[in-house]
CSV table of C-alpha atoms in Angstrom, one decimal:
chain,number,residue,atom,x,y,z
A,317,UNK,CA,49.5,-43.8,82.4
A,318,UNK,CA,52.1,-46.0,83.6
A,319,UNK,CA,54.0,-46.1,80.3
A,320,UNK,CA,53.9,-42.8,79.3
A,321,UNK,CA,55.3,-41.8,83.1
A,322,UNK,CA,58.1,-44.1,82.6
A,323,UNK,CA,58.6,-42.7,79.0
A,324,UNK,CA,59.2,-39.3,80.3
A,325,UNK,CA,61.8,-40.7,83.4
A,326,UNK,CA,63.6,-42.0,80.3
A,327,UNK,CA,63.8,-38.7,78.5
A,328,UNK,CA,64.6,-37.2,81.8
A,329,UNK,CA,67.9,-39.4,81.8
A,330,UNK,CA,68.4,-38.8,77.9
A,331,UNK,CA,68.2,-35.0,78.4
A,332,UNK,CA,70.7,-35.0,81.6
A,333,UNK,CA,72.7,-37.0,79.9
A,334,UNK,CA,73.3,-34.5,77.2
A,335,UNK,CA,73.2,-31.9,79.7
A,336,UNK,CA,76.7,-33.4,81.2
A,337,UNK,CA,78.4,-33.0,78.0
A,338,UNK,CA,78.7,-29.0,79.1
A,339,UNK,CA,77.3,-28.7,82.9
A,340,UNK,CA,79.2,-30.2,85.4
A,341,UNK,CA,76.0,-30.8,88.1
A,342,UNK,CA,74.5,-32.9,85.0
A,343,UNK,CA,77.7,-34.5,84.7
A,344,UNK,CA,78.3,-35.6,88.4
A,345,UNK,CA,74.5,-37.0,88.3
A,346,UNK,CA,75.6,-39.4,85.2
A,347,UNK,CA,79.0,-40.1,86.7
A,348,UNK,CA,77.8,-41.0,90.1
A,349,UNK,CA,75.6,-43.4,88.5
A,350,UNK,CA,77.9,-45.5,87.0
A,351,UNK,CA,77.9,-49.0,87.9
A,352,UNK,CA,75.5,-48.3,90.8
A,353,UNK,CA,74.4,-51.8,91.3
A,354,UNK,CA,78.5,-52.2,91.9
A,355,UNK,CA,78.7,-49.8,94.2
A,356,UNK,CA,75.2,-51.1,96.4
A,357,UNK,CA,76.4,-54.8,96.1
A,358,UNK,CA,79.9,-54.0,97.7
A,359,UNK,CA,78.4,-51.4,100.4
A,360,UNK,CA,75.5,-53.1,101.1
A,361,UNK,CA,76.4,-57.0,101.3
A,362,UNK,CA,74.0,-59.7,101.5
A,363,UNK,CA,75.1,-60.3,105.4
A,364,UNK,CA,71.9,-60.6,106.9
A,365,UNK,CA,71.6,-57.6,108.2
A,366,UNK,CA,67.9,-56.1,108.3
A,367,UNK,CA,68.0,-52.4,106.0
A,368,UNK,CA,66.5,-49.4,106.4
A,369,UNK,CA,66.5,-47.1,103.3
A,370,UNK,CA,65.9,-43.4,103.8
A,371,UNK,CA,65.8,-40.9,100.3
A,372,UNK,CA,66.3,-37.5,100.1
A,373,UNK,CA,66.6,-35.6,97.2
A,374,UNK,CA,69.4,-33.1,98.1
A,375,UNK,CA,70.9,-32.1,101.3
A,376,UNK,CA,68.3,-30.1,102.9
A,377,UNK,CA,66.0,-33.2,103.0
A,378,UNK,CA,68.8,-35.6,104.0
A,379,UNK,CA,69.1,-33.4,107.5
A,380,UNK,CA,65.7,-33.6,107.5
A,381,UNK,CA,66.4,-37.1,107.8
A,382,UNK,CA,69.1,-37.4,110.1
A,383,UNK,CA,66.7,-36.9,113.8
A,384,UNK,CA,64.9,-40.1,112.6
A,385,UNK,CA,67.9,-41.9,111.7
A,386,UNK,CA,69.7,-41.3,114.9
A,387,UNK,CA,66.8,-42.7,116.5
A,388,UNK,CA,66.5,-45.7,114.6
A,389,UNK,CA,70.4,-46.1,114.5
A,390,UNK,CA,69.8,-46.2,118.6
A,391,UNK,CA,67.3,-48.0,118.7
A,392,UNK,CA,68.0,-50.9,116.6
A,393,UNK,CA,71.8,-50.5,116.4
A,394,UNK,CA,72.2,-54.1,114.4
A,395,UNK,CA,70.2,-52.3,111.2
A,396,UNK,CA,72.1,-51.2,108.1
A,397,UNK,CA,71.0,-47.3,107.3
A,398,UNK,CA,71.5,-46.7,103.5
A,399,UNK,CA,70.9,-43.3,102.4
A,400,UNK,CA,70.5,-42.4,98.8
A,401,UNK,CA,70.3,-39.0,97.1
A,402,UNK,CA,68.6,-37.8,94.0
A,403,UNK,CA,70.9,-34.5,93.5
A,404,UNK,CA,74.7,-34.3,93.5
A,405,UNK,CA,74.5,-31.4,95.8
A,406,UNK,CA,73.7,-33.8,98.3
A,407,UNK,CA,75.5,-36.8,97.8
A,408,UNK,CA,78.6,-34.7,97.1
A,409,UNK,CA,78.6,-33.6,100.7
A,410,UNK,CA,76.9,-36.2,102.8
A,411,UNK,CA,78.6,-39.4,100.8
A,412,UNK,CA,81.0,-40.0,103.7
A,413,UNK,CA,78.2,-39.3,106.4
A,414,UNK,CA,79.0,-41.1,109.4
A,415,UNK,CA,75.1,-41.6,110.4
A,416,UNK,CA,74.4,-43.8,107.4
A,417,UNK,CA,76.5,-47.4,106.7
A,418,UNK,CA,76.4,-46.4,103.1
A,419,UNK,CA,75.0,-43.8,101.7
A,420,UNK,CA,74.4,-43.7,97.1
A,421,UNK,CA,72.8,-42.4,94.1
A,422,UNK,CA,69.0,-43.6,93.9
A,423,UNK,CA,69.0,-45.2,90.0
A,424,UNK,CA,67.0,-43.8,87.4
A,425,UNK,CA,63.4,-44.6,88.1
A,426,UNK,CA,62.7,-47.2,85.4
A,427,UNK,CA,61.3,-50.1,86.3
A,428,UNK,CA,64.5,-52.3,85.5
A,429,UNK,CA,66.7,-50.2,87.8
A,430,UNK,CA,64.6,-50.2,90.8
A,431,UNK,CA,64.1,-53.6,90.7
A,432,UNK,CA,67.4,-54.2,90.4
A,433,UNK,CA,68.3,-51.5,93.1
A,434,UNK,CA,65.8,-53.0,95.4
A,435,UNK,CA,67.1,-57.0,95.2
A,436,UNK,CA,70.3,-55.9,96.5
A,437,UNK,CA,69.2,-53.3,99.2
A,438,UNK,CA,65.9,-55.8,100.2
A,439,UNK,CA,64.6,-53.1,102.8
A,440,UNK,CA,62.3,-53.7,105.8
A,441,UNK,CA,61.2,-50.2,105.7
A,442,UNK,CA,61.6,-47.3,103.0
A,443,UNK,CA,62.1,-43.7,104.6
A,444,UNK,CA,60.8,-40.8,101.7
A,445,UNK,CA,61.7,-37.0,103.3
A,446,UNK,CA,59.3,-34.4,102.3
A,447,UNK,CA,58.8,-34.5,98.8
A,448,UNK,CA,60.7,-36.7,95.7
A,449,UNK,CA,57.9,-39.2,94.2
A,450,UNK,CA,59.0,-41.6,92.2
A,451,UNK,CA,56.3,-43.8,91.1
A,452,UNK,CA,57.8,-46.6,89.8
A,453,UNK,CA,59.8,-47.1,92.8
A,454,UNK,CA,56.8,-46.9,95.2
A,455,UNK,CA,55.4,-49.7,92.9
A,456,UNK,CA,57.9,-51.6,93.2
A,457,UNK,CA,57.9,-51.4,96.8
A,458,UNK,CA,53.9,-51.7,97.3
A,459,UNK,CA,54.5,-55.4,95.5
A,460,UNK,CA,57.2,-56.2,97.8
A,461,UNK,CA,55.4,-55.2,100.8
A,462,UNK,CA,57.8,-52.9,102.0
A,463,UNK,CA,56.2,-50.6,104.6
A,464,UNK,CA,56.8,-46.8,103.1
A,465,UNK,CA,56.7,-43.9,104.6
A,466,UNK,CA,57.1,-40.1,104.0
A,467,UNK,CA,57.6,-37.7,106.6
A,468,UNK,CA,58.0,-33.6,107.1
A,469,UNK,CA,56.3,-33.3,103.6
A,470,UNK,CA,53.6,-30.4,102.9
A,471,UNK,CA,50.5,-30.9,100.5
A,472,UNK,CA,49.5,-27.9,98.9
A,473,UNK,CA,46.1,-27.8,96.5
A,474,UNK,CA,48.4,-25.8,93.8
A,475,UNK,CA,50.2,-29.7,93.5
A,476,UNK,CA,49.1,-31.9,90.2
A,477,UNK,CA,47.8,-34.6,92.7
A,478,UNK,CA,44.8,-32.8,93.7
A,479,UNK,CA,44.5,-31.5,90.0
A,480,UNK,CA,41.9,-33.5,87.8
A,481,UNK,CA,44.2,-34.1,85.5
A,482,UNK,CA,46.6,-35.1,88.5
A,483,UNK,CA,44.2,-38.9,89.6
A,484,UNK,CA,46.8,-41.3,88.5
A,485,UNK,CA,49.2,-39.5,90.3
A,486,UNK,CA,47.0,-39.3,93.5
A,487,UNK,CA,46.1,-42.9,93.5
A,488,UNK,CA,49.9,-43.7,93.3
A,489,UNK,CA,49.9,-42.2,96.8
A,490,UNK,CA,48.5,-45.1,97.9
A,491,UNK,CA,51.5,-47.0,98.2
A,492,UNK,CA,52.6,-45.1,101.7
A,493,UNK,CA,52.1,-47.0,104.5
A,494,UNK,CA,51.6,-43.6,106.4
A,495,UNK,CA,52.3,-40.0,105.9
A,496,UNK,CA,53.5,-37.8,107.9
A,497,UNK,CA,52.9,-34.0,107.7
A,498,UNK,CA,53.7,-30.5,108.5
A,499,UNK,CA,50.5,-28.9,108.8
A,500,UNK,CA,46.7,-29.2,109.1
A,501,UNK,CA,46.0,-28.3,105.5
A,502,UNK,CA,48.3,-30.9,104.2
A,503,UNK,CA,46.2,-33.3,106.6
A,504,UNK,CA,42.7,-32.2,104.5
A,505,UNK,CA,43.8,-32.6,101.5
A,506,UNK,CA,44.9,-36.4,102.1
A,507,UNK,CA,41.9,-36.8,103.9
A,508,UNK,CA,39.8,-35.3,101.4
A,509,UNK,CA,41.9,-37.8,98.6
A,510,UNK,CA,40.7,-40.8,100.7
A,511,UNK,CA,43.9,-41.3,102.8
A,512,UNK,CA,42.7,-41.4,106.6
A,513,UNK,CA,47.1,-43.0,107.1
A,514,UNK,CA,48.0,-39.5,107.9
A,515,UNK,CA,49.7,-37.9,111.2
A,516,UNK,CA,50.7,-33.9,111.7
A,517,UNK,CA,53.7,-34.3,112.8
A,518,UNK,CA,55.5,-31.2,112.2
A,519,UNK,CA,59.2,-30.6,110.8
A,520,UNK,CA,62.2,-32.8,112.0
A,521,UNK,CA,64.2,-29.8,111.2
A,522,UNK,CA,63.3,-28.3,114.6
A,523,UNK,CA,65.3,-31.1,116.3
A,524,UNK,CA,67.9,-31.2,114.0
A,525,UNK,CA,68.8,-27.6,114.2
A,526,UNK,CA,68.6,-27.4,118.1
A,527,UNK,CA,71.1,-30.4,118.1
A,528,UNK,CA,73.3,-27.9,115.6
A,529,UNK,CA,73.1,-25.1,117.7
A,530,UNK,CA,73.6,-27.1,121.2
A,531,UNK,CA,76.8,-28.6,119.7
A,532,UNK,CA,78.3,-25.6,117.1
A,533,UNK,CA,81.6,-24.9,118.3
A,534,UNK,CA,83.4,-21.5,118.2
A,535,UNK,CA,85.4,-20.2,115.6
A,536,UNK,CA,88.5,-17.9,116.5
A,537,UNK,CA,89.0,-16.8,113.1
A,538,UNK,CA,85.7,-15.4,113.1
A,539,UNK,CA,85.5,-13.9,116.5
A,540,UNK,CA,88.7,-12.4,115.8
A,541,UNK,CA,87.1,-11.0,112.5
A,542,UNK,CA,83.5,-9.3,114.6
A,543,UNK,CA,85.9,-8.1,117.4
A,544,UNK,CA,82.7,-7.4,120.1
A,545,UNK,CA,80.7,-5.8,117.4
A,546,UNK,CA,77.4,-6.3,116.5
A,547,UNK,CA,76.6,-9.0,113.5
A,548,UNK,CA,74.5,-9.2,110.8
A,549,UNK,CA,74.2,-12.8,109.2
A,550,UNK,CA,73.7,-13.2,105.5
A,551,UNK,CA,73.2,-17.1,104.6
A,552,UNK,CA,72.7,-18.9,101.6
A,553,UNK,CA,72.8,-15.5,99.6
A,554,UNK,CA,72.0,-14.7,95.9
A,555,UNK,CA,73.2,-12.0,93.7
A,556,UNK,CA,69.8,-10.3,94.2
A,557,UNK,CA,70.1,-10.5,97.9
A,558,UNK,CA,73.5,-9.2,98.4
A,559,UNK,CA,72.9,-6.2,96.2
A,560,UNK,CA,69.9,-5.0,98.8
A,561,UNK,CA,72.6,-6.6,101.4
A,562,UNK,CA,75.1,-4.1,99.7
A,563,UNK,CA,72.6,-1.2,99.9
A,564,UNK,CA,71.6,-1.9,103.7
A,565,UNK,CA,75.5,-1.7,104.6
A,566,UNK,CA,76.3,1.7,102.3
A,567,UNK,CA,73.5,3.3,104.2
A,568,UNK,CA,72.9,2.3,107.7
A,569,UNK,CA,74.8,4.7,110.1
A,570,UNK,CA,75.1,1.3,112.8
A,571,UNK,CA,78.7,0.0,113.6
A,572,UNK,CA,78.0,-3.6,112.4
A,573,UNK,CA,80.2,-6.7,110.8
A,574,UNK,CA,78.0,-7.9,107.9
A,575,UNK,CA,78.9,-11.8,107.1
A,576,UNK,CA,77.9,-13.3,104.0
A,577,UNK,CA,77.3,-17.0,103.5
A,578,UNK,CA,76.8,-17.2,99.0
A,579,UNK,CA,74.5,-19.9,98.3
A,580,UNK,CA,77.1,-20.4,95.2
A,581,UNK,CA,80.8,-20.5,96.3
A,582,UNK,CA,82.3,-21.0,93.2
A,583,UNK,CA,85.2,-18.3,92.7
A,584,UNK,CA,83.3,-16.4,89.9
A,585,UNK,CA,80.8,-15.4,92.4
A,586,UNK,CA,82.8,-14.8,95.2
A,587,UNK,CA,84.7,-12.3,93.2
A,588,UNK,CA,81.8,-10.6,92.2
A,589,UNK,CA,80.9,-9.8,95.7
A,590,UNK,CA,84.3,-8.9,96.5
A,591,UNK,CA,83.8,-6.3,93.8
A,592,UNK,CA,80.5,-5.3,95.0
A,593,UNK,CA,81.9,-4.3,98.6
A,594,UNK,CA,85.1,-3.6,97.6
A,595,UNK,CA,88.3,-3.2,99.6
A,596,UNK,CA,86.0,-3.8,103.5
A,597,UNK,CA,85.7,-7.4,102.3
A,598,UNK,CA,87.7,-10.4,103.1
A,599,UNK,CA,87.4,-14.2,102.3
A,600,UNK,CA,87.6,-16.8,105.0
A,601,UNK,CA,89.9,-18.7,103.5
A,602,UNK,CA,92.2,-15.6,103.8
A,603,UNK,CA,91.0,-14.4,107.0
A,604,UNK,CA,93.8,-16.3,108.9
A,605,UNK,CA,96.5,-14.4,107.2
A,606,UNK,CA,95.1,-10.8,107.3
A,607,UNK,CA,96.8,-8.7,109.3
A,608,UNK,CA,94.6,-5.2,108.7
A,609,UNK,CA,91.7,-6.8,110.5
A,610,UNK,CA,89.9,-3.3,111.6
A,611,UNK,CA,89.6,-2.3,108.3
A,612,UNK,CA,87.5,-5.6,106.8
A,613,UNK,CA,83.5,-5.1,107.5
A,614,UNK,CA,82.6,-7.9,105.5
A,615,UNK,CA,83.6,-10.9,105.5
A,616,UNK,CA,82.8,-13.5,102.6
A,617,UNK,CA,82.3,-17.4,103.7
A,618,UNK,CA,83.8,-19.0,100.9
A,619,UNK,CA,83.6,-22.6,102.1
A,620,UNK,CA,80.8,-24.8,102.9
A,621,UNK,CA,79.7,-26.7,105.6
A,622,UNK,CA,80.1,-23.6,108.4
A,623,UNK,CA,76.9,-21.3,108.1
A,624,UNK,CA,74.7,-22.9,110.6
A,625,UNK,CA,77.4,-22.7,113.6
A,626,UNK,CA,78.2,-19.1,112.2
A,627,UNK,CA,74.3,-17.7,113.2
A,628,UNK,CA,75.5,-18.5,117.0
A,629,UNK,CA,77.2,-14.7,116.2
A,630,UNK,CA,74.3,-13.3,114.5
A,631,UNK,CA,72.3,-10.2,115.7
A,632,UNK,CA,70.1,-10.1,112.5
A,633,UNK,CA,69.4,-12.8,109.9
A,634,UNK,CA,69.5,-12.2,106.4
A,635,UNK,CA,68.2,-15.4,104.7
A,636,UNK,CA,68.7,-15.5,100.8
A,637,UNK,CA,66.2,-17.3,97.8
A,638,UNK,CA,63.2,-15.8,98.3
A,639,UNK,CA,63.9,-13.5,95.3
A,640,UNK,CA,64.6,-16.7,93.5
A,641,UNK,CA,63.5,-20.1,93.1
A,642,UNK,CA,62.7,-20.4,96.7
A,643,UNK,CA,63.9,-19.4,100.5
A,644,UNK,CA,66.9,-21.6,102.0
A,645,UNK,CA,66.4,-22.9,105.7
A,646,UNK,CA,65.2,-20.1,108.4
A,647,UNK,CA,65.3,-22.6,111.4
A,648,UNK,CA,69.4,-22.6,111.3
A,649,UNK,CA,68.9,-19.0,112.4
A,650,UNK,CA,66.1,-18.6,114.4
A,651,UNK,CA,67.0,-21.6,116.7
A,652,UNK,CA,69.4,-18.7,118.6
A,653,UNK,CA,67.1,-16.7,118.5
A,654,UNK,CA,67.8,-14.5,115.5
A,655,UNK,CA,65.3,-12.3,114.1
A,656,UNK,CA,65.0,-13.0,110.4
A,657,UNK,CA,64.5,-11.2,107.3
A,658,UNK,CA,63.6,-12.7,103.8
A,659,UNK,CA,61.8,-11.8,100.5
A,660,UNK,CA,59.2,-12.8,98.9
A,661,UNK,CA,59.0,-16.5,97.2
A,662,UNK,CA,58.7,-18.2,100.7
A,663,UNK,CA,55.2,-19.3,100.6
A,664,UNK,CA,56.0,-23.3,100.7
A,665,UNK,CA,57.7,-22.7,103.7
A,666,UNK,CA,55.4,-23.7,106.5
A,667,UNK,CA,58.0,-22.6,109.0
A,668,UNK,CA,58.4,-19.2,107.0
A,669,UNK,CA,54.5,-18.1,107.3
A,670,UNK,CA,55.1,-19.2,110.9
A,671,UNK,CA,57.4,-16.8,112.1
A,672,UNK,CA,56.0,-13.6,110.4
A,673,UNK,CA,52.2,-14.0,111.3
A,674,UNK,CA,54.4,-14.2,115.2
A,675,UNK,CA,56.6,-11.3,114.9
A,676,UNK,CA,60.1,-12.9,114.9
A,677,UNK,CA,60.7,-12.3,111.1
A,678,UNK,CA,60.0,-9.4,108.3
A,679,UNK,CA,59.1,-9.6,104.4
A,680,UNK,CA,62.0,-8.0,102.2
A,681,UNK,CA,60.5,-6.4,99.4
A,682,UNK,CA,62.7,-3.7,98.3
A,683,UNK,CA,66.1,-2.5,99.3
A,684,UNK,CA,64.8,0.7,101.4
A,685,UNK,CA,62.4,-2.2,103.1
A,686,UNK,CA,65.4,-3.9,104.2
A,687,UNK,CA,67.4,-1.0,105.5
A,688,UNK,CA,64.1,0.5,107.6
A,689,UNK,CA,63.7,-3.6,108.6
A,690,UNK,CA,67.3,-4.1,109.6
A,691,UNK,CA,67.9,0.2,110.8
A,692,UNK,CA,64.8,-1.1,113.3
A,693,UNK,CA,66.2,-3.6,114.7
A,694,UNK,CA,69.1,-2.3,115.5
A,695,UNK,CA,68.2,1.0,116.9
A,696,UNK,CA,65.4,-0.6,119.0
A,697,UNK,CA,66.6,-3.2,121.5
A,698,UNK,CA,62.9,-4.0,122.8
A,699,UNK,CA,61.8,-5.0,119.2
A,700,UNK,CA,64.5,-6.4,118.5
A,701,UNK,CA,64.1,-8.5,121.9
A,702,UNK,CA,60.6,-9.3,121.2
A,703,UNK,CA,61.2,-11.1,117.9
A,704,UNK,CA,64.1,-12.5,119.2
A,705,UNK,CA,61.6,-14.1,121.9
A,706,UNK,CA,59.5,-15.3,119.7
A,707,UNK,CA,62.2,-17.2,117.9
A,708,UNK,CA,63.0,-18.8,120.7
A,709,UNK,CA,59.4,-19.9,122.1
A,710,UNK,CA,58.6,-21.0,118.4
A,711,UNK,CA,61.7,-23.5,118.0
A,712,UNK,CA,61.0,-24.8,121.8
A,713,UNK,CA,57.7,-25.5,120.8
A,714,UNK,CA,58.3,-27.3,117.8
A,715,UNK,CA,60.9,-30.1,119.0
A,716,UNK,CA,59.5,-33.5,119.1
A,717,UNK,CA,58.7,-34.2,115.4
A,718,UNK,CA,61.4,-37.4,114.9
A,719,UNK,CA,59.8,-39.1,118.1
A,720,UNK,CA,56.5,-38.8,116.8
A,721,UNK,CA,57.7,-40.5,113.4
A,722,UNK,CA,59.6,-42.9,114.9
A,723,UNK,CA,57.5,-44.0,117.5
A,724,UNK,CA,55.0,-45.1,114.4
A,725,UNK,CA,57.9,-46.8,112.2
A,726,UNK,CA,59.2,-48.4,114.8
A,727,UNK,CA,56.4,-51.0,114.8
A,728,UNK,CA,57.4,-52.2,111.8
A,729,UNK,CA,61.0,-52.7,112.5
A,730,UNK,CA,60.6,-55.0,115.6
């Protein structure tokens, strides 16, 4: 099974490869590959210094991340932290991270790469956030006796490893030292697979958000922009979402500012919703230099890297991707206590279920279901404080999650 796993990682890396040749994601994934080992020998020397190596696929995981590895950097301040990615998206933005001594592309997972990855990294402990198996890597680390461990992850019986078909893939499991888990169903299932290594310990995303939100500064170009009016918070938005978004604004009879965070910022897209609301929107980037600021309702976050201080303003929550592929973090919101809204692909999201079945967030179905949703809200300031209430109480109640992992990996870095 072995072989014809490693077959497929090869046709993988054949197929992005061509992909490059015309898609310029595909072609920063080859690029940043490039003389890898180089790049890990001359970042991570052979000083003596004890490693830690924590993966995460793209960016969302690598915050996931970053609680544990502020402990551990603490901690153990004489450890090198060496992050790798999976997915440009990541590396792109985090490849200067401060928290991490060097942060890099994980290889190709072929056997002769991560061998060759792993003699110059030669890791006392391997970090895995949430989900990203590669199973000749955890091979490879099983034979080296390298204590492995993935953490904030969810099991679901919809995934291949609890499939018949799936046993290989299950038994690969085996090489984590310990898991570590967001809920009590994911805890069943690895029970129930033979693995008794397992801990609920919740998402690390709880304190990484709260350490956002305690330390988000202000922005004056945005304050200057809501001017005391009330602020409706559109993050990580798709085309689908801003058309309901669009709809919502056109109807609703409240005085609000609508900000709108694309999940896409390239120019193509941020014209189109420039089109879409038409001469009441503004770009950040242009904000500074607009003079006619009573007459701009909308204003278009064409930057990255500012949405999570920017919900610190928000009344309302808008959070895009559950019409597509997925839904984008909540927690960045709700941590100030920001009722949410979202649609409907957000069933993998623990935190997601959460906060409906408690009242601090509403399903989005239709574009009349988000105008009644958001029209509520804003016309009923005990509801609207309710939810917000329960935001609140559910992040509080959440926190703790990087102690609890680190106070069981530590053992193995002493």
């Amino acid at each position: 099974m072995r072989f014809f796993y490693t077959t497929g990682v090869f046709i993988y890396g054949f197929g992005i490869k061509i992909a490059s040749l015309f898609n310029s994601k595909a072609r920063l994934w080859v690029e940043g590959r490039r003389g890898l080992l180089a790049k890990a020998e001359a970042l991570v020397p052979n000083d003596g210094r004890p490693c830690v190596w924590v993966h995460a696929s793209s960016l969302g995981e690598f915050e996931q991340a970053r609680p544990v590895m502020e402990l551990i950097r603490a901690a153990y301040p004489k450890y090198r932290l060496v992050a790798t990615f999976f997915s440009p998206s990541g590396y792109e933005i985090r490849k200067n991270c401060a928290d991490a001594d060097a942060v890099l592309y994980m290889p190709l997972d072929t056997p002769r790469n991560v061998s060759r990855f792993l003699d110059v990294l030669k890791p006392r402990v391997a970090l895995f956030v949430k989900y990203d198996f590669w199973f000749n890597t955890l091979a490879e680390l099983r034979k080296r006796n390298v204590p492995t461990f993935i953490f904030s992850t969810i099991f679901r019986p919809s995934q291949y490893f609890f499939k018949p078909y799936g046993r290989w893939f299950c038994s690969q499991l085996g090489s984590f030292t310990h898991f570590f888990v967001q809920n009590e169903e994911s805890v069943a299932l690895l029970q129930k697979a033979g693995f008794e290594n397992v801990t609920k310990s919740g998402d690390t995303r709880f304190d990484r958000v709260v350490k956002i939100a305690s330390t988000a500064a202000e922005n004056a170009c945005v304050e200057r922009f809501i001017d005391g009016k009330t602020v409706v918070v559109a993050g990580s938005s798709w085309p689908e979402d801003e058309k309901l978004l669009h709809h919502f604004f056109t109807t609703s009879l409240h005085d609000i500012k609508l900000i709108i965070a694309p999940h896409e910022t390239d120019k193509a897209h941020v014209e189109q919703i420039k089109r879409l609301f038409g001469e009441t929107a503004v770009c950040y980037t242009e904000l500074q230099s607009e003079q006619n600021i009573d007459r701009r309702k909308v204003l278009i976050i064409n930057t990255i890297g500012i949405l999570s201080s920017l919900y610190r303003y928000s009344h309302i929550a808008y959070i895009g991707g559950g019409f597509g592929k997925g839904l984008h973090n909540i927690l960045e919101a709700v941590v100030y206590g920001t009722p949410v809204c979202f649609g409907p692909n957000h069933h993998k999201f623990q935190e997601a279920k959460d906060i409906l079945a408690l009242g601090g967030g509403a399903l989005v179905l239709t574009a009349e279901g988000l105008s009644n949703i958001m029209d509520n809200w804003l016309s009923d300031n005990a509801l609207w404080q309710s939810a917000s209430d329960v935001c609140l109480d559910y992040t509080r109640s959440n926190q703790g999650s990087a102690e609890k992992i680190f106070g069981i990996v530590e053992k193995y870095l002493k």
